[in-house]
Amino acid sequence: MFKENKSHMQGNLFGVEHFWTKKQQKYFEGSTELTFYNKVFHLIDEKSFACLYSTEKSRPNVPINQLVGSLILKHLNDWTYSELFQNLNFNALTRYAIGITSPEEDVFAEASIFNFQNRLIEHYERTGEDLMTNMFLLITKDHIKKYKVSTNIQRGDSFLVDSKVMDYSKLRLLVEVVKRLFRNMDPADSEQYCELLESYANQSSTQYVYALRKQELTSEYQKIAMAYYTIKNTIDSKYKESEAYKTFQRVYTEYFKIKEDGTQIELKPGKESKSSDIKSPDDPEATFTSKYHKGHVGYTVHISETVNPDNKLELITDVVVHPNNVSDDRILESRIEKIKHNMPEWDEYFADGAYGNEQVDILNEKHGITLYHKGIKGRKSYGDFRIHDDGDTVSMSCAGNQKVMAQRTDKRYKAVFDNSICATCPLEAKCNAKKIGGKLKEMKRTYYFGRENILAHKRMTNIERIPKSRWNTRANVEATIKEMKRGINNGKVRVRRWIRVSLHMIFTAMSVNLRRIHLKTA
């Protein structure tokens, strides 16, 4: 049964803060914990989490503001759960931060914080509603209003986080998945597969693969392929809703293929593998990507933050987690309308060259957002072609000092350059404009382009329209990325599965904003 926690709003005559010395009181007044209690804890809307609990009369829930507050403090201080509960029980400042002032009051049980997170996850899987992201947005909007933070100029970037899973080789993954399915079967049903899986059942997948010789790998792949084929076609239907079988089915589909005669199975060649193929049974949602010649199994985290030079305080405004095989431009494409809805005054965005595509340009034009970036991706234009759109007419200029009016065709524009000037141009041999013409028509350099090219060119040259002092506005987002990576060791986050990684990043973003508020306003 849901019940709000308002006990912290009633003053405690015998609260611990009344017995501190002047020196302790001075430290308390300048502490992050006091800032947290006054500027975050009071903003936690417990009613938004009421849907997680029964509507019937029953035992009341553990105070939600204490649970949410504790998780933010955990990420703020980079604590383990053990360290969190040690501080919740014995650190007076930590206890005060979540509204506990009496030394006689016990904190909630350790299981409660895990149960709460499980409820959040179950609610998301059932309804698609991310309650913690909603809470982050609610608190951030309050801070934006209270501290008069302008959100019209923002910047963004992304970073990779690896899931906390073991690095499986292909054979080890195949063995591990079939072992887990075998363990999930009833004794009576598993008997029919004892002989087939005997060599895998009595040792771990690591031990099994470790003992193999290199020359044995080909025959081992054939052997396990037949094991998958046999199980797939004979397993009892009652297992087909289990997580173990769903993982088995996915591995079967992604790693094997049936020959044309339908009687033989073989491993797919490496060139047919996809980045979305399952890499670990412990985190089926994690995808694969490579950066700087290093492989990563996990996710991409994208953040946006305010960066108006008139702001005294900058805040993270948006956090989202995607599979790591989704490009930056696709992520921005999916966030533009959401950020604009939450921050209507937003009209400028600084990002690197990976964030541009045709759909981003269309959305930016629709919502009145100017995207600034440097380091444009794509092939080099030796002719330095420039598209000029003044609203009524469209023209094109080049490095050869030509500027011609573009002609409108049925679907596109075309710019036709003067042959006499092109013939004497030093860049004529490398020019990107194609020669079009023939026996009946004079050969002329012609460049075709569409509306998407006009928008893309505008985006690529936006940076030239602002003072050079603002060109590096995006650069310091790397410092925010470093803050967001707090607690991530060797690139691996402490949790696995998309929703848990998302929760981790939301709590981290809230702790980063809190730290900034404390430093700028305390």
Coordinates of C-alpha atoms in Angstrom, one line a residue:
M1 CA 0.0 0.0 0.0
F2 CA 1.3 3.4 -1.0
K3 CA 2.0 6.0 1.8
E4 CA 3.8 9.3 1.5
N5 CA 6.6 10.1 3.9
K6 CA 6.2 13.5 5.4
S7 CA 7.7 12.8 8.8
H8 CA 10.9 14.6 7.9
M9 CA 8.9 17.9 7.6
Q10 CA 8.1 17.8 11.3
G11 CA 10.9 19.3 13.4
N12 CA 12.6 17.0 15.8
L13 CA 13.4 18.7 19.1
F14 CA 15.9 16.0 19.9
G15 CA 17.4 15.8 16.4
V16 CA 21.1 15.2 16.1
E17 CA 21.7 18.6 14.6
H18 CA 20.7 20.3 17.8
F19 CA 23.7 18.7 19.7
W20 CA 26.5 19.6 17.3
T21 CA 29.3 22.0 18.4
K22 CA 29.7 25.3 16.6
K23 CA 32.5 23.8 14.5
Q24 CA 30.3 20.8 13.5
Q25 CA 27.4 23.2 12.8
K26 CA 29.5 25.3 10.5
Y27 CA 30.6 22.1 8.6
F28 CA 27.0 20.9 8.4
E29 CA 25.8 24.2 6.9
G30 CA 28.4 24.0 4.1
S31 CA 27.8 20.3 3.5
T32 CA 26.6 18.7 0.2
E33 CA 24.1 16.6 2.3
L34 CA 22.3 19.7 3.5
T35 CA 22.1 21.0 -0.1
F36 CA 20.8 17.7 -1.1
Y37 CA 18.1 17.7 1.6
N38 CA 17.0 21.2 0.8
K39 CA 17.2 21.2 -3.0
V40 CA 16.7 17.6 -4.1
F41 CA 15.1 15.5 -1.4
H42 CA 12.1 17.9 -1.0
L43 CA 11.5 17.7 -4.8
I44 CA 11.1 13.9 -5.0
D45 CA 7.4 13.4 -5.9
E46 CA 6.5 10.2 -4.1
K47 CA 3.0 10.1 -5.7
S48 CA 4.5 9.5 -9.1
F49 CA 5.7 6.1 -7.8
A50 CA 2.3 5.1 -6.2
C51 CA 1.6 2.9 -9.3
L52 CA 4.3 0.5 -8.0
Y53 CA 2.2 -0.5 -5.0
S54 CA -1.1 -2.1 -4.2
T55 CA -4.2 0.0 -3.9
E56 CA -5.7 -2.3 -1.3
K57 CA -5.1 -1.8 2.4
S58 CA -1.9 -3.6 3.3
R59 CA 1.5 -3.0 4.8
P60 CA 2.8 0.5 3.8
N61 CA 5.8 0.9 1.5
V62 CA 9.2 2.0 2.6
P63 CA 9.5 5.8 2.2
I64 CA 10.1 6.3 -1.5
N65 CA 11.9 9.6 -1.1
Q66 CA 14.4 7.8 1.2
L67 CA 14.9 5.1 -1.4
V68 CA 15.4 7.5 -4.4
G69 CA 17.5 9.8 -2.2
S70 CA 19.8 7.0 -1.1
L71 CA 20.4 5.9 -4.7
I72 CA 21.4 9.4 -5.8
L73 CA 23.7 9.7 -2.8
K74 CA 25.2 6.3 -3.7
H75 CA 26.2 7.6 -7.2
L76 CA 27.2 11.0 -5.8
N77 CA 29.8 9.4 -3.6
D78 CA 30.6 6.4 -5.8
W79 CA 29.7 4.0 -3.0
T80 CA 29.1 0.3 -3.2
Y81 CA 25.8 -0.8 -1.6
S82 CA 27.7 -2.0 1.4
E83 CA 29.3 1.5 1.8
L84 CA 25.9 3.1 1.3
F85 CA 24.3 1.2 4.1
Q86 CA 27.2 1.8 6.4
N87 CA 26.8 5.5 5.9
L88 CA 23.0 5.3 6.2
N89 CA 23.4 3.7 9.5
F90 CA 26.3 5.6 11.1
N91 CA 26.9 8.8 9.2
A92 CA 24.8 11.6 10.6
L93 CA 25.1 13.8 7.5
T94 CA 24.0 11.0 5.2
R95 CA 21.0 10.2 7.4
Y96 CA 20.1 13.9 7.5
A97 CA 20.2 14.1 3.7
I98 CA 17.3 11.6 3.5
G99 CA 15.3 13.2 6.3
I100 CA 16.4 11.1 9.3
T101 CA 17.5 13.2 12.3
S102 CA 16.8 10.9 15.2
P103 CA 19.7 8.5 16.1
E104 CA 17.0 6.1 17.3
E105 CA 15.4 5.7 13.9
D106 CA 16.5 2.7 11.8
V107 CA 16.9 3.0 8.0
F108 CA 15.1 0.5 5.7
A109 CA 16.4 -3.0 5.1
E110 CA 19.0 -3.6 2.3
A111 CA 16.5 -5.7 0.4
S112 CA 14.1 -2.8 0.1
I113 CA 16.4 -0.8 -2.2
F114 CA 16.8 -3.8 -4.5
N115 CA 13.0 -4.5 -4.5
F116 CA 12.3 -0.9 -5.3
Q117 CA 14.6 -1.0 -8.4
N118 CA 13.0 -4.3 -9.5
R119 CA 9.6 -2.7 -9.2
L120 CA 10.8 0.2 -11.4
I121 CA 12.1 -2.3 -14.0
E122 CA 9.0 -4.4 -14.0
H123 CA 6.8 -1.3 -14.4
Y124 CA 8.9 -0.2 -17.4
E125 CA 8.7 -3.6 -19.0
R126 CA 5.0 -3.7 -18.5
T127 CA 4.0 -0.1 -19.5
G128 CA 7.1 1.4 -21.2
E129 CA 7.0 4.3 -18.6
D130 CA 10.4 5.2 -17.2
L131 CA 9.5 6.7 -13.8
M132 CA 13.1 7.7 -12.9
T133 CA 13.6 9.6 -16.1
N134 CA 10.4 11.5 -15.4
M135 CA 11.6 12.3 -11.9
F136 CA 15.0 13.5 -13.3
L137 CA 13.2 15.8 -15.7
L138 CA 10.8 17.1 -13.0
I139 CA 13.6 18.0 -10.6
T140 CA 15.8 19.5 -13.4
K141 CA 12.9 21.7 -14.5
D142 CA 12.5 23.0 -11.0
H143 CA 16.2 23.8 -10.7
I144 CA 16.2 25.5 -14.1
K145 CA 13.3 27.7 -13.0
K146 CA 14.7 28.4 -9.5
Y147 CA 18.2 29.3 -10.6
K148 CA 17.2 31.0 -13.8
V149 CA 19.2 28.7 -16.1
S150 CA 18.7 29.5 -19.7
T151 CA 18.2 26.4 -21.9
N152 CA 18.3 28.1 -25.3
I153 CA 21.9 27.0 -25.9
Q154 CA 22.9 23.4 -25.3
R155 CA 25.7 21.0 -26.2
G156 CA 25.9 17.3 -26.3
D157 CA 28.1 14.3 -26.7
S158 CA 28.1 10.5 -26.2
F159 CA 30.3 7.9 -24.7
L160 CA 30.5 4.1 -24.6
V161 CA 29.9 2.0 -21.5
D162 CA 30.5 -1.7 -21.5
S163 CA 28.1 -4.0 -19.8
K164 CA 29.3 -5.9 -16.8
V165 CA 29.5 -9.2 -18.6
M166 CA 32.2 -11.7 -19.3
D167 CA 34.0 -11.6 -22.7
Y168 CA 32.7 -14.8 -24.4
S169 CA 34.4 -16.4 -27.4
K170 CA 32.0 -17.7 -29.9
L171 CA 32.3 -21.3 -28.9
R172 CA 32.2 -20.5 -25.2
L173 CA 29.0 -18.5 -25.8
L174 CA 27.4 -21.5 -27.7
V175 CA 28.3 -23.9 -24.9
E176 CA 27.2 -21.6 -22.1
V177 CA 23.7 -21.0 -23.6
V178 CA 23.0 -24.7 -24.2
K179 CA 24.2 -25.5 -20.7
R180 CA 21.8 -23.0 -19.2
L181 CA 18.9 -24.4 -21.1
F182 CA 19.8 -27.9 -20.0
R183 CA 19.9 -26.8 -16.4
N184 CA 16.5 -25.3 -16.8
M185 CA 14.9 -28.6 -17.8
D186 CA 13.0 -31.0 -15.6
P187 CA 15.0 -34.1 -14.7
A188 CA 12.6 -36.3 -16.7
D189 CA 12.9 -34.1 -19.8
S190 CA 16.7 -33.6 -19.6
E191 CA 17.4 -37.4 -19.7
Q192 CA 16.9 -37.5 -23.5
Y193 CA 19.7 -35.0 -23.9
C194 CA 22.2 -36.4 -21.4
E195 CA 24.2 -38.3 -24.0
L196 CA 24.1 -35.3 -26.4
L197 CA 25.2 -32.8 -23.9
E198 CA 27.3 -35.0 -21.6
S199 CA 30.6 -33.4 -22.5
Y200 CA 29.3 -29.9 -21.6
A201 CA 27.2 -30.7 -18.5
N202 CA 29.9 -31.7 -16.0
Q203 CA 32.2 -28.6 -16.3
S204 CA 31.9 -24.9 -16.9
S205 CA 32.0 -23.5 -20.4
T206 CA 35.3 -21.9 -19.6
Q207 CA 36.9 -25.2 -18.5
Y208 CA 35.5 -27.0 -21.6
V209 CA 36.8 -24.5 -24.1
Y210 CA 40.2 -24.1 -22.3
A211 CA 40.9 -27.8 -22.7
L212 CA 40.4 -27.8 -26.5
R213 CA 43.3 -27.9 -29.0
K214 CA 43.2 -25.4 -31.9
Q215 CA 42.9 -28.3 -34.4
E216 CA 39.8 -29.5 -32.6
L217 CA 37.8 -26.3 -33.0
T218 CA 36.3 -27.1 -36.4
S219 CA 34.9 -30.5 -35.3
E220 CA 33.7 -28.9 -32.0
Y221 CA 31.7 -26.3 -33.9
Q222 CA 30.1 -29.1 -36.0
K223 CA 29.3 -31.0 -32.9
I224 CA 27.6 -28.2 -31.0
A225 CA 25.8 -27.2 -34.2
M226 CA 24.1 -30.6 -34.3
A227 CA 23.3 -30.3 -30.6
Y228 CA 21.5 -27.0 -31.2
Y229 CA 19.7 -28.5 -34.2
T230 CA 18.5 -31.6 -32.3
I231 CA 17.3 -29.6 -29.2
K232 CA 15.5 -27.0 -31.4
N233 CA 13.5 -29.8 -33.2
T234 CA 12.7 -32.0 -30.2
I235 CA 12.4 -29.8 -27.1
D236 CA 9.1 -29.8 -25.2
S237 CA 6.9 -26.7 -26.0
K238 CA 6.5 -25.9 -22.3
Y239 CA 10.1 -24.5 -22.2
K240 CA 9.5 -22.1 -25.1
E241 CA 8.4 -19.2 -22.8
S242 CA 11.4 -19.5 -20.5
E243 CA 14.2 -16.9 -20.7
A244 CA 16.8 -19.7 -21.2
Y245 CA 15.0 -21.0 -24.3
K246 CA 14.5 -17.5 -25.7
T247 CA 18.2 -16.9 -25.4
F248 CA 18.8 -20.4 -27.0
Q249 CA 16.4 -19.5 -29.9
R250 CA 18.1 -16.2 -30.5
V251 CA 21.6 -17.8 -30.6
Y252 CA 20.2 -20.5 -32.9
T253 CA 18.9 -17.9 -35.3
E254 CA 21.9 -15.5 -35.2
Y255 CA 24.8 -17.9 -35.2
F256 CA 23.6 -20.9 -37.3
K257 CA 22.0 -21.4 -40.7
I258 CA 20.3 -24.4 -42.2
K259 CA 21.5 -25.7 -45.6
E260 CA 19.2 -25.7 -48.5
D261 CA 18.2 -29.3 -48.2
G262 CA 16.9 -28.6 -44.7
T263 CA 18.7 -31.5 -43.1
Q264 CA 22.1 -30.0 -42.1
I265 CA 23.1 -27.1 -39.9
E266 CA 26.3 -25.1 -40.0
L267 CA 27.8 -22.1 -38.3
K268 CA 27.4 -18.8 -40.1
P269 CA 30.7 -17.3 -41.4
G270 CA 32.1 -14.3 -39.5
K271 CA 31.3 -12.0 -42.4
E272 CA 27.6 -12.7 -41.9
S273 CA 27.6 -11.8 -38.2
K274 CA 25.9 -8.6 -37.0
S275 CA 26.7 -6.1 -34.3
S276 CA 23.3 -6.8 -32.8
D277 CA 24.0 -10.6 -32.4
I278 CA 23.8 -11.7 -28.8
K279 CA 27.2 -11.5 -27.2
S280 CA 26.4 -12.6 -23.6
P281 CA 23.5 -14.6 -22.1
D282 CA 23.7 -12.3 -19.1
D283 CA 22.9 -9.2 -21.2
P284 CA 21.0 -10.1 -24.4
E285 CA 20.4 -6.4 -25.2
A286 CA 24.1 -5.4 -25.3
T287 CA 25.4 -4.9 -28.8
F288 CA 28.9 -4.8 -30.2
T289 CA 30.9 -1.9 -31.7
S290 CA 34.6 -1.1 -32.2
K291 CA 36.3 2.2 -31.4
Y292 CA 40.0 2.9 -31.7
H293 CA 40.5 -0.7 -32.7
K294 CA 39.0 -2.0 -29.4
G295 CA 35.8 -4.0 -29.2
H296 CA 33.0 -3.0 -26.8
V297 CA 29.9 -5.0 -25.7
G298 CA 27.4 -2.6 -24.1
Y299 CA 25.7 0.7 -24.7
T300 CA 26.1 4.3 -25.8
V301 CA 25.1 7.1 -23.4
H302 CA 24.1 10.5 -24.8
I303 CA 23.9 13.6 -22.7
S304 CA 22.8 17.2 -23.3
E305 CA 23.5 20.1 -21.1
T306 CA 23.0 23.9 -21.0
V307 CA 25.9 26.1 -22.1
N308 CA 24.6 29.7 -22.2
P309 CA 27.5 32.0 -21.4
D310 CA 25.1 34.1 -19.2
N311 CA 24.3 31.2 -17.0
K312 CA 25.9 31.1 -13.5
L313 CA 25.1 27.4 -13.4
E314 CA 24.9 24.8 -16.2
L315 CA 22.8 21.6 -15.8
I316 CA 22.5 18.3 -17.6
T317 CA 19.0 18.4 -19.2
D318 CA 18.8 15.1 -21.1
V319 CA 20.2 11.6 -20.6
V320 CA 19.5 8.6 -22.8
V321 CA 21.0 5.1 -23.2
H322 CA 21.0 3.4 -26.6
P323 CA 22.6 0.2 -28.0
N324 CA 26.2 1.0 -28.9
N325 CA 25.6 0.3 -32.6
V326 CA 23.3 3.3 -33.0
S327 CA 25.1 6.3 -34.5
D328 CA 25.2 9.7 -32.8
D329 CA 23.2 11.3 -35.6
R330 CA 20.4 8.7 -35.1
I331 CA 20.4 9.4 -31.3
L332 CA 20.1 13.1 -31.8
E333 CA 17.4 12.5 -34.4
S334 CA 15.4 10.6 -31.8
R335 CA 15.9 13.3 -29.1
I336 CA 15.2 16.6 -30.9
E337 CA 11.5 16.7 -30.4
K338 CA 11.6 15.4 -26.9
I339 CA 14.2 18.0 -25.8
K340 CA 12.3 20.7 -27.6
H341 CA 9.1 19.7 -25.9
N342 CA 10.8 19.8 -22.4
M343 CA 12.8 22.9 -23.1
P344 CA 10.8 25.1 -25.6
E345 CA 13.3 27.9 -25.7
W346 CA 16.0 25.6 -27.0
D347 CA 17.3 27.0 -30.4
E348 CA 21.1 26.3 -30.6
Y349 CA 23.0 23.0 -30.2
F350 CA 26.7 22.4 -30.3
A351 CA 28.0 18.9 -31.2
D352 CA 30.7 17.2 -33.1
G353 CA 30.7 16.3 -36.8
A354 CA 29.0 12.9 -36.3
Y355 CA 25.6 14.4 -35.4
G356 CA 24.4 15.5 -38.8
N357 CA 22.1 13.7 -41.2
E358 CA 19.2 14.6 -43.5
Q359 CA 16.5 13.9 -40.9
V360 CA 18.3 15.9 -38.2
D361 CA 18.4 18.9 -40.7
I362 CA 14.7 18.6 -41.4
L363 CA 13.8 18.4 -37.7
N364 CA 16.1 21.3 -36.8
E365 CA 14.5 23.4 -39.5
K366 CA 11.0 22.4 -38.3
H367 CA 11.7 23.4 -34.7
G368 CA 13.9 26.4 -35.3
I369 CA 17.2 24.8 -34.0
T370 CA 20.6 25.7 -35.3
L371 CA 23.2 22.9 -35.1
Y372 CA 26.8 24.0 -34.9
H373 CA 29.6 21.6 -35.3
K374 CA 33.2 21.2 -36.6
G375 CA 35.0 18.2 -38.0
I376 CA 32.4 17.4 -40.7
K377 CA 32.4 13.8 -41.8
G378 CA 32.2 12.9 -45.5
R379 CA 34.5 13.2 -48.6
K380 CA 36.4 16.3 -49.3
S381 CA 35.2 18.8 -51.9
Y382 CA 38.2 20.1 -53.8
G383 CA 36.1 22.7 -55.5
D384 CA 34.9 24.1 -52.2
F385 CA 31.3 24.4 -53.4
R386 CA 29.0 26.6 -51.4
I387 CA 25.2 26.7 -51.6
H388 CA 23.6 30.0 -50.9
D389 CA 19.9 30.1 -50.1
D390 CA 18.4 33.6 -49.4
G391 CA 14.8 32.3 -49.4
D392 CA 13.9 33.5 -52.9
T393 CA 16.8 32.3 -54.9
V394 CA 19.5 29.6 -54.6
S395 CA 23.0 30.0 -56.0
M396 CA 26.3 28.1 -55.8
S397 CA 29.8 29.3 -55.7
C398 CA 33.1 27.5 -56.0
A399 CA 36.9 27.9 -55.3
G400 CA 37.3 29.1 -58.9
N401 CA 35.6 32.4 -58.0
Q402 CA 32.4 31.5 -59.9
K403 CA 28.9 32.1 -58.5
V404 CA 26.0 30.9 -60.6
M405 CA 22.3 30.9 -60.0
A406 CA 20.9 27.4 -59.5
Q407 CA 18.1 26.3 -61.9
R408 CA 15.1 24.4 -60.6
T409 CA 14.4 21.0 -62.2
D410 CA 11.4 18.7 -61.5
K411 CA 12.9 17.3 -58.3
R412 CA 16.3 19.0 -57.8
Y413 CA 18.4 22.0 -58.5
K414 CA 21.3 22.3 -60.9
A415 CA 24.2 24.7 -61.1
V416 CA 25.9 25.1 -64.5
F417 CA 29.3 26.7 -64.5
D418 CA 31.0 28.8 -67.2
N419 CA 33.2 26.6 -69.3
S420 CA 35.7 29.4 -70.2
I421 CA 36.5 30.0 -66.5
C422 CA 36.5 26.3 -65.6
A423 CA 39.1 25.6 -68.4
T424 CA 41.7 27.9 -66.7
C425 CA 40.9 26.9 -63.1
P426 CA 43.9 25.2 -61.3
L427 CA 41.5 22.8 -59.6
E428 CA 39.9 21.7 -62.9
A429 CA 41.4 18.2 -62.7
K430 CA 40.0 17.5 -59.2
C431 CA 36.7 19.3 -59.6
N432 CA 33.7 17.4 -58.2
A433 CA 31.2 18.9 -60.7
K434 CA 30.6 16.5 -63.6
K435 CA 31.0 17.4 -67.2
I436 CA 27.6 17.0 -68.9
G437 CA 26.9 17.4 -72.6
G438 CA 27.8 15.7 -75.9
K439 CA 27.6 16.0 -79.6
L440 CA 24.5 18.2 -79.6
K441 CA 25.2 20.1 -76.4
E442 CA 28.3 21.9 -75.2
M443 CA 30.1 20.0 -72.3
K444 CA 29.7 22.0 -69.1
R445 CA 30.5 21.5 -65.5
T446 CA 27.2 20.8 -63.8
Y447 CA 26.4 20.2 -60.1
Y448 CA 23.0 18.7 -59.1
F449 CA 21.7 19.0 -55.6
G450 CA 18.5 18.7 -53.6
R451 CA 16.8 20.3 -50.6
E452 CA 18.6 17.9 -48.3
N453 CA 22.0 19.3 -49.7
I454 CA 20.9 22.8 -49.0
L455 CA 20.1 22.0 -45.4
A456 CA 23.3 20.0 -44.9
H457 CA 25.4 22.8 -46.3
K458 CA 23.7 25.3 -44.1
R459 CA 24.4 23.1 -41.1
M460 CA 28.1 22.6 -42.1
T461 CA 28.6 26.4 -42.5
N462 CA 26.7 27.5 -39.4
I463 CA 29.8 27.6 -37.3
E464 CA 31.3 30.3 -39.7
R465 CA 28.4 32.6 -38.9
I466 CA 29.2 33.0 -35.2
P467 CA 32.2 34.7 -33.5
K468 CA 35.3 32.5 -33.3
S469 CA 35.2 32.9 -29.5
R470 CA 32.2 30.6 -29.6
W471 CA 33.6 27.9 -31.9
N472 CA 34.9 25.8 -29.0
T473 CA 31.6 25.9 -27.1
R474 CA 31.2 22.1 -27.4
A475 CA 34.7 21.3 -26.2
N476 CA 34.2 21.3 -22.4
V477 CA 31.4 18.8 -22.7
E478 CA 34.2 16.3 -22.3
A479 CA 34.5 17.3 -18.6
T480 CA 30.8 16.4 -18.1
I481 CA 31.5 13.0 -19.8
K482 CA 34.3 12.5 -17.2
E483 CA 31.8 13.3 -14.4
M484 CA 29.3 10.9 -15.9
K485 CA 31.9 8.1 -16.0
R486 CA 32.4 8.3 -12.2
G487 CA 32.3 4.7 -10.9
I488 CA 32.9 3.1 -14.3
N489 CA 36.1 1.1 -14.1
N490 CA 38.0 0.1 -17.2
G491 CA 35.0 1.2 -19.3
K492 CA 32.6 -1.2 -17.6
V493 CA 29.5 0.0 -15.7
R494 CA 28.6 -2.0 -12.6
V495 CA 25.3 -3.3 -13.9
R496 CA 24.0 -5.2 -16.9
R497 CA 20.8 -4.9 -19.1
W498 CA 19.6 -1.7 -20.7
I499 CA 17.2 -0.5 -18.1
R500 CA 19.7 -0.9 -15.3
V501 CA 22.3 1.0 -17.2
S502 CA 19.7 3.7 -17.9
L503 CA 18.9 3.9 -14.2
H504 CA 22.6 4.1 -13.3
M505 CA 23.1 7.0 -15.7
I506 CA 20.0 8.9 -14.5
F507 CA 21.1 8.7 -10.9
T508 CA 24.6 9.8 -11.9
A509 CA 23.3 12.8 -13.9
M510 CA 21.2 13.8 -10.9
S511 CA 24.3 13.6 -8.7
V512 CA 26.3 15.7 -11.2
N513 CA 23.6 18.4 -11.2
L514 CA 23.5 18.4 -7.4
R515 CA 27.3 18.8 -7.1
R516 CA 27.1 21.8 -9.5
I517 CA 24.3 23.4 -7.6
H518 CA 26.1 22.9 -4.3
L519 CA 29.3 24.5 -5.7
K520 CA 27.6 27.4 -7.3
T521 CA 24.9 28.3 -4.8
A522 CA 26.0 27.1 -1.4

